[in-house]
């Protein structure tokens, strides 16, 4: 639930600024990727184990990131005929989240 509440908070903040593109979802997914990468590196060094590992990696990151919202937003762009936003959303989300995951790994490993 904490991850979902954090994602909702990001969405509300971005909504107040009138942002058109799916920035809230991208931001939540990027931050979740960075956190998950860092947690994975930390757990590999025996720093995060057992229930805490499940709580943070599955619970928080699972609730914070949102593939279903990403998919819905992309689908809406396609239905509206806005292929530029749809393709941009897919491409940027995949590349940025992969880089975020790598960043999280490297931040904790070094």
The first five atom37 places (N, CA, C, CB, O) and aatype in JSON, in Angstrom:
{
  "aatype": [20, 20, 20, 20, 20, 20, 20, 20, 20, 20, 20, 20, 20, 20, 20, 20, 20, 20, 20, 20, 20, 20, 20, 20, 20, 20, 20, 20, 20, 20, 20, 20, 20, 20, 20, 20, 20, 20, 20, 20, 20, 20, 20, 20, 20, 20, 20, 20, 20, 20, 20, 20, 20, 20, 20, 20, 20, 20, 20, 20, 20, 20, 20, 20, 20, 20, 20, 20, 20, 20, 20, 20, 20, 20, 20, 20, 20, 20, 20, 20, 20, 20, 20, 20, 20, 20, 20, 20, 20, 20, 20, 20, 20, 20, 20, 20, 20, 20, 20, 20, 20, 20, 20, 20, 20, 20, 20, 20, 20, 20],
  "atom_mask": [
    [1, 1, 1, 1, 1],
    [1, 1, 1, 1, 1],
    [1, 1, 1, 1, 1],
    [1, 1, 1, 1, 1],
    [1, 1, 1, 1, 1],
    [1, 1, 1, 1, 1],
    [1, 1, 1, 1, 1],
    [1, 1, 1, 1, 1],
    [1, 1, 1, 1, 1],
    [1, 1, 1, 1, 1],
    [1, 1, 1, 1, 1],
    [1, 1, 1, 1, 1],
    [1, 1, 1, 1, 1],
    [1, 1, 1, 1, 1],
    [1, 1, 1, 1, 1],
    [1, 1, 1, 1, 1],
    [1, 1, 1, 1, 1],
    [1, 1, 1, 1, 1],
    [1, 1, 1, 1, 1],
    [1, 1, 1, 1, 1],
    [1, 1, 1, 1, 1],
    [1, 1, 1, 1, 1],
    [1, 1, 1, 1, 1],
    [1, 1, 1, 1, 1],
    [1, 1, 1, 1, 1],
    [1, 1, 1, 1, 1],
    [1, 1, 1, 1, 1],
    [1, 1, 1, 1, 1],
    [1, 1, 1, 1, 1],
    [1, 1, 1, 1, 1],
    [1, 1, 1, 1, 1],
    [1, 1, 1, 1, 1],
    [1, 1, 1, 1, 1],
    [1, 1, 1, 1, 1],
    [1, 1, 1, 1, 1],
    [1, 1, 1, 1, 1],
    [1, 1, 1, 1, 1],
    [1, 1, 1, 1, 1],
    [1, 1, 1, 1, 1],
    [1, 1, 1, 1, 1],
    [1, 1, 1, 1, 1],
    [1, 1, 1, 1, 1],
    [1, 1, 1, 1, 1],
    [1, 1, 1, 1, 1],
    [1, 1, 1, 1, 1],
    [1, 1, 1, 1, 1],
    [1, 1, 1, 1, 1],
    [1, 1, 1, 1, 1],
    [1, 1, 1, 1, 1],
    [1, 1, 1, 1, 1],
    [1, 1, 1, 1, 1],
    [1, 1, 1, 1, 1],
    [1, 1, 1, 1, 1],
    [1, 1, 1, 1, 1],
    [1, 1, 1, 1, 1],
    [1, 1, 1, 1, 1],
    [1, 1, 1, 1, 1],
    [1, 1, 1, 1, 1],
    [1, 1, 1, 1, 1],
    [1, 1, 1, 1, 1],
    [1, 1, 1, 1, 1],
    [1, 1, 1, 1, 1],
    [1, 1, 1, 1, 1],
    [1, 1, 1, 1, 1],
    [1, 1, 1, 1, 1],
    [1, 1, 1, 1, 1],
    [1, 1, 1, 1, 1],
    [1, 1, 1, 1, 1],
    [1, 1, 1, 1, 1],
    [1, 1, 1, 1, 1],
    [1, 1, 1, 1, 1],
    [1, 1, 1, 1, 1],
    [1, 1, 1, 1, 1],
    [1, 1, 1, 1, 1],
    [1, 1, 1, 1, 1],
    [1, 1, 1, 1, 1],
    [1, 1, 1, 1, 1],
    [1, 1, 1, 1, 1],
    [1, 1, 1, 1, 1],
    [1, 1, 1, 1, 1],
    [1, 1, 1, 1, 1],
    [1, 1, 1, 1, 1],
    [1, 1, 1, 1, 1],
    [1, 1, 1, 1, 1],
    [1, 1, 1, 1, 1],
    [1, 1, 1, 1, 1],
    [1, 1, 1, 1, 1],
    [1, 1, 1, 1, 1],
    [1, 1, 1, 1, 1],
    [1, 1, 1, 1, 1],
    [1, 1, 1, 1, 1],
    [1, 1, 1, 1, 1],
    [1, 1, 1, 1, 1],
    [1, 1, 1, 1, 1],
    [1, 1, 1, 1, 1],
    [1, 1, 1, 1, 1],
    [1, 1, 1, 1, 1],
    [1, 1, 1, 1, 1],
    [1, 1, 1, 1, 1],
    [1, 1, 1, 1, 1],
    [1, 1, 1, 1, 1],
    [1, 1, 1, 1, 1],
    [1, 1, 1, 1, 1],
    [1, 1, 1, 1, 1],
    [1, 1, 1, 1, 1],
    [1, 1, 1, 1, 1],
    [1, 1, 1, 1, 1],
    [1, 1, 1, 1, 1],
    [1, 1, 1, 1, 1],
    [1, 1, 1, 1, 1]
  ],
  "atom_positions": [
    [[0.79, -1.19, 0.0], [0.0, 0.0, 0.0], [0.85, 1.28, 0.0], [-0.91, -0.01, 1.18], [0.44, 2.29, -0.57]],
    [[2.03, 1.23, 0.63], [2.86, 2.43, 0.71], [3.34, 2.87, -0.68], [4.07, 2.18, 1.62], [3.37, 4.06, -0.99]],
    [[3.72, 1.9, -1.5], [4.15, 2.22, -2.85], [3.03, 2.84, -3.67], [4.67, 0.97, -3.55], [3.26, 3.79, -4.42]],
    [[1.84, 2.32, -3.52], [0.69, 2.87, -4.25], [0.38, 4.29, -3.79], [-0.54, 1.98, -4.06], [0.03, 5.14, -4.6]],
    [[0.5, 4.53, -2.49], [0.25, 5.88, -1.98], [1.32, 6.86, -2.49], [0.23, 5.88, -0.44], [1.01, 8.01, -2.81]],
    [[2.56, 6.41, -2.57], [3.63, 7.26, -3.1], [3.39, 7.58, -4.57], [5.0, 6.57, -2.94], [3.59, 8.72, -5.0]],
    [[2.96, 6.58, -5.34], [2.65, 6.8, -6.75], [1.5, 7.79, -6.9], [2.31, 5.47, -7.45], [1.55, 8.68, -7.75]],
    [[0.47, 7.64, -6.09], [-0.67, 8.55, -6.12], [-0.23, 9.98, -5.8], [-1.76, 8.1, -5.13], [-0.69, 10.93, -6.43]],
    [[0.67, 10.13, -4.83], [1.17, 11.45, -4.48], [1.91, 12.1, -5.64], [2.09, 11.36, -3.28], [1.74, 13.3, -5.89]],
    [[2.7, 11.34, -6.34], [3.4, 11.86, -7.52], [2.39, 12.27, -8.59], [4.39, 10.81, -8.09], [2.53, 13.34, -9.2]],
    [[1.4, 11.44, -8.81], [0.38, 11.74, -9.83], [-0.37, 13.03, -9.48], [-0.62, 10.58, -9.96], [-0.63, 13.85, -10.36]],
    [[-0.71, 13.22, -8.23], [-1.42, 14.44, -7.81], [-0.55, 15.68, -8.0], [-1.86, 14.33, -6.33], [-1.03, 16.72, -8.45]],
    [[0.73, 15.57, -7.65], [1.63, 16.72, -7.81], [1.76, 17.1, -9.28], [3.02, 16.4, -7.22], [1.72, 18.28, -9.62]],
    [[1.92, 16.11, -10.14], [2.09, 16.39, -11.57], [0.79, 16.92, -12.17], [2.55, 15.12, -12.31], [0.81, 17.78, -13.05]],
    [[-0.34, 16.4, -11.69], [-1.64, 16.84, -12.18], [-1.85, 18.32, -11.87], [-2.77, 16.0, -11.54], [-2.43, 19.05, -12.69]],
    [[-1.39, 18.77, -10.73], [-1.53, 20.17, -10.34], [-0.75, 21.1, -11.26], [-1.06, 20.37, -8.91], [-1.08, 22.28, -11.38]],
    [[0.28, 20.57, -11.91], [1.08, 21.37, -12.84], [0.58, 21.26, -14.27], [2.55, 20.93, -12.77], [1.17, 21.85, -15.18]],
    [[-0.51, 20.51, -14.49], [-1.13, 20.42, -15.8], [-0.28, 19.73, -16.86], [-1.47, 21.76, -16.27], [-0.38, 20.07, -18.04]],
    [[0.53, 18.79, -16.47], [1.38, 18.1, -17.43], [0.55, 17.16, -18.3], [2.5, 17.32, -16.71], [-0.29, 16.42, -17.78]],
    [[0.78, 17.19, -19.61], [-0.03, 16.43, -20.56], [0.48, 15.01, -20.74], [-0.07, 17.14, -21.9], [-0.3, 14.07, -20.71]],
    [[1.76, 14.85, -20.92], [2.35, 13.53, -21.14], [2.26, 12.7, -19.86], [3.83, 13.67, -21.61], [1.98, 13.25, -18.79]],
    [[2.48, 11.42, -19.95], [2.36, 10.5, -18.81], [3.57, 10.6, -17.88], [2.2, 9.06, -19.32], [4.21, 9.59, -17.57]],
    [[3.87, 11.81, -17.43], [5.06, 12.04, -16.62], [4.98, 11.38, -15.26], [5.29, 13.52, -16.45], [5.99, 10.88, -14.77]],
    [[3.82, 11.34, -14.63], [3.7, 10.76, -13.29], [4.01, 9.26, -13.33], [2.28, 10.99, -12.73], [4.74, 8.76, -12.47]],
    [[3.48, 8.57, -14.31], [3.73, 7.13, -14.43], [5.2, 6.88, -14.72], [2.85, 6.52, -15.53], [5.81, 5.99, -14.12]],
    [[5.77, 7.64, -15.64], [7.18, 7.49, -15.98], [8.05, 7.76, -14.76], [7.56, 8.44, -17.14], [9.01, 7.03, -14.5]],
    [[7.73, 8.8, -14.0], [8.51, 9.14, -12.81], [8.43, 8.02, -11.77], [8.01, 10.46, -12.2], [9.45, 7.62, -11.22]],
    [[7.23, 7.53, -11.51], [7.07, 6.45, -10.53], [7.81, 5.2, -10.99], [5.58, 6.13, -10.32], [8.47, 4.54, -10.18]],
    [[7.71, 4.86, -12.27], [8.38, 3.67, -12.77], [9.9, 3.83, -12.74], [7.92, 3.36, -14.19], [10.62, 2.87, -12.44]],
    [[10.4, 5.02, -13.06], [11.84, 5.27, -13.01], [12.35, 5.16, -11.58], [12.17, 6.66, -13.59], [13.32, 4.45, -11.32]],
    [[11.7, 5.85, -10.65], [12.13, 5.8, -9.25], [12.06, 4.38, -8.71], [11.27, 6.73, -8.39], [12.96, 3.94, -7.98]],
    [[11.01, 3.65, -9.06], [10.88, 2.27, -8.62], [12.01, 1.4, -9.19], [9.52, 1.7, -9.04], [12.52, 0.52, -8.51]],
    [[12.38, 1.65, -10.44], [13.48, 0.89, -11.06], [14.8, 1.17, -10.35], [13.6, 1.24, -12.54], [15.59, 0.25, -10.12]],
    [[15.05, 2.43, -10.02], [16.27, 2.78, -9.3], [16.28, 2.12, -7.92], [16.41, 4.32, -9.16], [17.28, 1.53, -7.52]],
    [[15.17, 2.22, -7.21], [15.07, 1.62, -5.88], [15.24, 0.11, -5.96], [13.71, 1.96, -5.23], [15.98, -0.48, -5.16]],
    [[14.56, -0.53, -6.92], [14.65, -1.98, -7.05], [16.07, -2.42, -7.38], [13.69, -2.47, -8.13], [16.55, -3.42, -6.82]],
    [[16.75, -1.71, -8.26], [18.14, -2.04, -8.58], [19.03, -1.92, -7.35], [18.66, -1.13, -9.68], [19.88, -2.79, -7.11]],
    [[18.84, -0.87, -6.59], [19.62, -0.69, -5.36], [19.32, -1.77, -4.33], [19.34, 0.67, -4.76], [20.24, -2.28, -3.68]],
    [[18.05, -2.11, -4.18], [17.68, -3.16, -3.23], [18.24, -4.52, -3.64], [16.16, -3.24, -3.1], [18.66, -5.31, -2.79]],
    [[18.24, -4.78, -4.94], [18.79, -6.05, -5.42], [20.29, -6.12, -5.12], [18.54, -6.2, -6.94], [20.78, -7.16, -4.67]],
    [[21.0, -5.05, -5.37], [22.44, -5.03, -5.08], [22.68, -5.17, -3.58], [23.08, -3.72, -5.6], [23.6, -5.88, -3.17]],
    [[21.87, -4.51, -2.78], [22.0, -4.58, -1.33], [21.72, -6.0, -0.83], [21.06, -3.58, -0.65], [22.43, -6.51, 0.03]],
    [[20.69, -6.62, -1.37], [20.37, -7.98, -0.94], [21.43, -8.99, -1.39], [18.99, -8.39, -1.48], [21.63, -10.01, -0.73]],
    [[22.09, -8.72, -2.5], [23.16, -9.6, -2.97], [24.35, -9.57, -2.02], [23.61, -9.19, -4.39], [25.13, -10.52, -1.94]],
    [[24.48, -8.47, -1.3], [25.56, -8.34, -0.3], [25.06, -8.7, 1.1], [26.13, -6.91, -0.3], [25.69, -8.35, 2.09]],
    [[23.94, -9.41, 1.17], [23.33, -9.85, 2.43], [22.9, -8.7, 3.33], [24.29, -10.74, 3.19], [22.84, -8.85, 4.55]],
    [[22.62, -7.55, 2.73], [22.17, -6.41, 3.52], [20.66, -6.36, 3.67], [22.65, -5.14, 2.91], [20.15, -5.68, 4.56]],
    [[19.95, -7.05, 2.82], [18.49, -7.04, 2.87], [18.04, -8.48, 2.71], [17.86, -6.1, 1.74], [18.27, -9.1, 1.67]],
    [[17.41, -9.01, 3.73], [17.02, -10.43, 3.7], [15.6, -10.63, 4.21], [18.0, -11.25, 4.53], [14.99, -9.72, 4.78]],
    [[15.11, -11.82, 4.01], [13.85, -12.27, 4.59], [12.65, -11.39, 4.28], [13.99, -12.37, 6.04], [12.42, -10.99, 3.14]],
    [[11.89, -11.11, 5.32], [10.65, -10.35, 5.17], [10.88, -8.93, 4.67], [9.91, -10.32, 6.48], [10.05, -8.38, 3.94]],
    [[12.0, -8.32, 5.07], [12.29, -6.96, 4.61], [12.52, -6.94, 3.1], [13.52, -6.4, 5.34], [12.11, -6.0, 2.42]],
    [[13.17, -7.96, 2.6], [13.4, -8.06, 1.15], [12.05, -8.15, 0.42], [14.28, -9.3, 0.81], [11.83, -7.45, -0.57]],
    [[11.18, -9.0, 0.9], [9.84, -9.14, 0.31], [9.06, -7.84, 0.44], [9.07, -10.3, 0.98], [8.42, -7.4, -0.51]],
    [[9.1, -7.23, 1.62], [8.36, -5.99, 1.86], [8.77, -4.9, 0.87], [8.59, -5.51, 3.29], [7.91, -4.29, 0.23]],
    [[10.07, -4.64, 0.75], [10.53, -3.54, -0.09], [10.52, -3.87, -1.58], [11.92, -3.15, 0.31], [10.05, -3.06, -2.39]],
    [[11.03, -5.04, -1.95], [11.18, -5.35, -3.38], [9.85, -5.72, -4.03], [12.16, -6.5, -3.56], [9.57, -5.26, -5.14]],
    [[9.05, -6.51, -3.37], [7.77, -6.92, -3.95], [6.66, -5.96, -3.54], [7.42, -8.36, -3.53], [5.88, -5.5, -4.38]],
    [[6.59, -5.67, -2.25], [5.52, -4.83, -1.74], [5.61, -3.38, -2.2], [5.51, -4.87, -0.25], [4.75, -2.9, -2.94]],
    [[6.66, -2.69, -1.75], [6.76, -1.27, -2.07], [6.98, -1.03, -3.56], [7.9, -0.64, -1.29], [6.23, -0.27, -4.18]],
    [[8.0, -1.67, -4.14], [8.3, -1.43, -5.56], [7.16, -1.92, -6.46], [9.61, -2.12, -5.95], [6.87, -1.3, -7.48]],
    [[6.54, -3.03, -6.08], [5.41, -3.53, -6.86], [4.23, -2.58, -6.86], [4.97, -4.87, -6.33], [3.56, -2.41, -7.88]],
    [[3.97, -1.94, -5.72], [2.89, -0.98, -5.64], [3.25, 0.38, -6.22], [2.48, -0.81, -4.21], [2.38, 1.11, -6.71]],
    [[4.53, 0.72, -6.19], [4.98, 2.02, -6.66], [5.06, 2.06, -8.18], [6.34, 2.36, -6.06], [4.66, 3.05, -8.8]],
    [[5.58, 1.0, -8.78], [5.63, 0.96, -10.24], [4.27, 0.53, -10.77], [6.76, 0.01, -10.75], [3.49, -0.08, -10.04]],
    [[4.0, 0.83, -12.01], [2.66, 0.54, -12.5], [2.64, 0.26, -14.0], [1.74, 1.69, -12.19], [2.53, 1.18, -14.81]],
    [[2.75, -1.0, -14.33], [2.7, -1.38, -15.73], [1.3, -1.23, -16.3], [3.18, -2.82, -15.9], [1.15, -0.89, -17.48]],
    [[0.29, -1.46, -15.49], [-1.08, -1.36, -15.99], [-1.43, 0.09, -16.36], [-2.07, -1.88, -14.94], [-2.09, 0.32, -17.38]],
    [[-1.0, 1.05, -15.56], [-1.26, 2.45, -15.89], [-0.49, 2.86, -17.14], [-0.9, 3.37, -14.72], [-1.01, 3.55, -18.01]],
    [[0.76, 2.43, -17.22], [1.58, 2.68, -18.41], [0.88, 2.15, -19.66], [2.99, 2.02, -18.26], [0.81, 2.85, -20.68]],
    [[0.36, 0.94, -19.59], [-0.33, 0.32, -20.72], [-1.6, 1.09, -21.07], [-0.67, -1.14, -20.41], [-1.87, 1.36, -22.24]],
    [[-2.38, 1.45, -20.06], [-3.62, 2.19, -20.29], [-3.37, 3.55, -20.92], [-4.36, 2.37, -19.0], [-4.1, 3.96, -21.82]],
    [[-2.36, 4.26, -20.44], [-2.03, 5.57, -21.0], [-1.58, 5.43, -22.45], [-0.95, 6.26, -20.16], [-1.96, 6.23, -23.31]],
    [[-0.75, 4.43, -22.7], [-0.29, 4.21, -24.08], [-1.47, 3.88, -24.98], [0.75, 3.07, -24.12], [-1.56, 4.39, -26.1]],
    [[-2.36, 3.02, -24.52], [-3.54, 2.65, -25.3], [-4.42, 3.87, -25.58], [-4.36, 1.58, -24.57], [-4.94, 4.02, -26.69]],
    [[-4.58, 4.73, -24.59], [-5.38, 5.95, -24.79], [-4.76, 6.85, -25.85], [-5.52, 6.73, -23.48], [-5.47, 7.43, -26.67]],
    [[-3.45, 6.97, -25.85], [-2.78, 7.76, -26.88], [-3.06, 7.19, -28.27], [-1.26, 7.82, -26.63], [-3.3, 7.92, -29.23]],
    [[-3.02, 5.86, -28.37], [-3.3, 5.2, -29.66], [-4.74, 5.46, -30.09], [-3.03, 3.68, -29.57], [-4.99, 5.78, -31.25]],
    [[-5.68, 5.32, -29.16], [-7.1, 5.56, -29.48], [-7.33, 7.0, -29.94], [-7.98, 5.25, -28.27], [-8.17, 7.25, -30.8]],
    [[-6.59, 7.92, -29.36], [-6.72, 9.33, -29.74], [-6.0, 9.64, -31.04], [-6.18, 10.23, -28.63], [-6.1, 10.75, -31.57]],
    [[-5.28, 8.65, -31.57], [-4.52, 8.87, -32.8], [-3.2, 9.57, -32.56], [-5.33, 9.66, -33.77], [-2.55, 10.01, -33.51]],
    [[-2.79, 9.67, -31.3], [-1.55, 10.35, -30.96], [-0.41, 9.32, -30.89], [-1.69, 11.12, -29.61], [0.07, 8.96, -29.81]],
    [[-0.02, 8.86, -32.06], [1.03, 7.83, -32.16], [2.38, 8.33, -31.67], [1.15, 7.35, -33.59], [3.19, 7.54, -31.18]],
    [[2.62, 9.61, -31.79], [3.89, 10.17, -31.32], [4.02, 9.96, -29.82], [4.0, 11.67, -31.67], [5.04, 9.47, -29.35]],
    [[2.99, 10.34, -29.06], [3.02, 10.15, -27.61], [3.04, 8.67, -27.25], [1.8, 10.83, -26.96], [3.74, 8.28, -26.31]],
    [[2.3, 7.85, -27.97], [2.27, 6.41, -27.67], [3.66, 5.79, -27.83], [1.26, 5.69, -28.6], [4.14, 5.1, -26.93]],
    [[4.29, 6.05, -28.95], [5.62, 5.48, -29.19], [6.67, 6.09, -28.27], [6.03, 5.69, -30.65], [7.59, 5.41, -27.82]],
    [[6.53, 7.38, -28.01], [7.45, 8.05, -27.1], [7.31, 7.46, -25.69], [7.18, 9.58, -27.08], [8.31, 7.22, -25.01]],
    [[6.08, 7.23, -25.27], [5.85, 6.65, -23.95], [6.49, 5.27, -23.82], [4.35, 6.56, -23.68], [7.13, 4.98, -22.81]],
    [[6.31, 4.44, -24.83], [6.89, 3.09, -24.79], [8.41, 3.15, -24.82], [6.37, 2.25, -25.99], [9.07, 2.55, -23.97]],
    [[8.96, 3.87, -25.77], [10.42, 3.93, -25.92], [11.12, 4.55, -24.74], [10.77, 4.69, -27.15], [12.08, 4.0, -24.22]],
    [[10.63, 5.71, -24.32], [11.27, 6.41, -23.2], [11.13, 5.6, -21.92], [10.66, 7.82, -23.03], [12.08, 5.5, -21.14]],
    [[9.96, 5.03, -21.68], [9.73, 4.27, -20.44], [10.68, 3.08, -20.35], [8.28, 3.78, -20.37], [11.3, 2.86, -19.3]],
    [[10.81, 2.32, -21.42], [11.67, 1.14, -21.39], [13.13, 1.54, -21.19], [11.51, 0.32, -22.68], [13.81, 0.99, -20.33]],
    [[13.61, 2.48, -21.97], [15.02, 2.87, -21.9], [15.34, 3.53, -20.56], [15.37, 3.83, -23.05], [16.33, 3.18, -19.91]],
    [[14.51, 4.47, -20.13], [14.77, 5.19, -18.88], [14.71, 4.26, -17.68], [13.76, 6.33, -18.71], [15.54, 4.37, -16.77]],
    [[13.76, 3.33, -17.65], [13.65, 2.42, -16.51], [14.79, 1.42, -16.48], [12.32, 1.69, -16.54], [15.26, 1.05, -15.4]],
    [[15.25, 0.96, -17.63], [16.43, 0.09, -17.66], [17.67, 0.83, -17.14], [16.69, -0.42, -19.09], [18.44, 0.28, -16.36]],
    [[17.83, 2.06, -17.57], [18.95, 2.87, -17.09], [18.82, 3.16, -15.6], [19.05, 4.18, -17.88], [19.82, 3.18, -14.87]],
    [[17.6, 3.4, -15.13], [17.36, 3.63, -13.71], [17.72, 2.42, -12.88], [15.93, 4.01, -13.47], [18.32, 2.55, -11.81]],
    [[17.35, 1.25, -13.35], [17.68, 0.0, -12.65], [19.19, -0.16, -12.55], [17.05, -1.21, -13.37], [19.72, -0.5, -11.49]],
    [[19.88, 0.09, -13.66], [21.34, 0.02, -13.67], [21.94, 1.04, -12.71], [21.88, 0.24, -15.09], [22.9, 0.74, -12.0]],
    [[21.39, 2.23, -12.68], [21.86, 3.27, -11.77], [21.71, 2.82, -10.31], [21.09, 4.58, -11.99], [22.63, 2.99, -9.51]],
    [[20.55, 2.24, -9.99], [20.34, 1.75, -8.63], [21.34, 0.67, -8.25], [18.93, 1.21, -8.48], [21.87, 0.67, -7.14]],
    [[21.61, -0.25, -9.17], [22.62, -1.28, -8.92], [23.99, -0.66, -8.65], [22.71, -2.24, -10.11], [24.67, -1.02, -7.7]],
    [[24.37, 0.26, -9.51], [25.71, 0.85, -9.4], [25.86, 1.74, -8.16], [26.02, 1.68, -10.65], [26.93, 1.79, -7.56]],
    [[24.8, 2.43, -7.77], [24.86, 3.27, -6.58], [25.17, 2.46, -5.33], [23.55, 4.03, -6.4], [25.9, 2.91, -4.45]],
    [[24.6, 1.27, -5.27], [24.78, 0.45, -4.07], [26.03, -0.42, -4.17], [23.56, -0.43, -3.85], [26.67, -0.7, -3.16]],
    [[26.39, -0.84, -5.38], [27.54, -1.72, -5.54], [28.87, -0.98, -5.35], [27.51, -2.36, -6.91], [29.86, -1.59, -4.95]],
    [[28.89, 0.29, -5.64], [30.17, 1.04, -5.56], [30.37, 1.69, -4.23], [30.23, 2.1, -6.62], [31.39, 2.35, -4.01]]
  ]
}
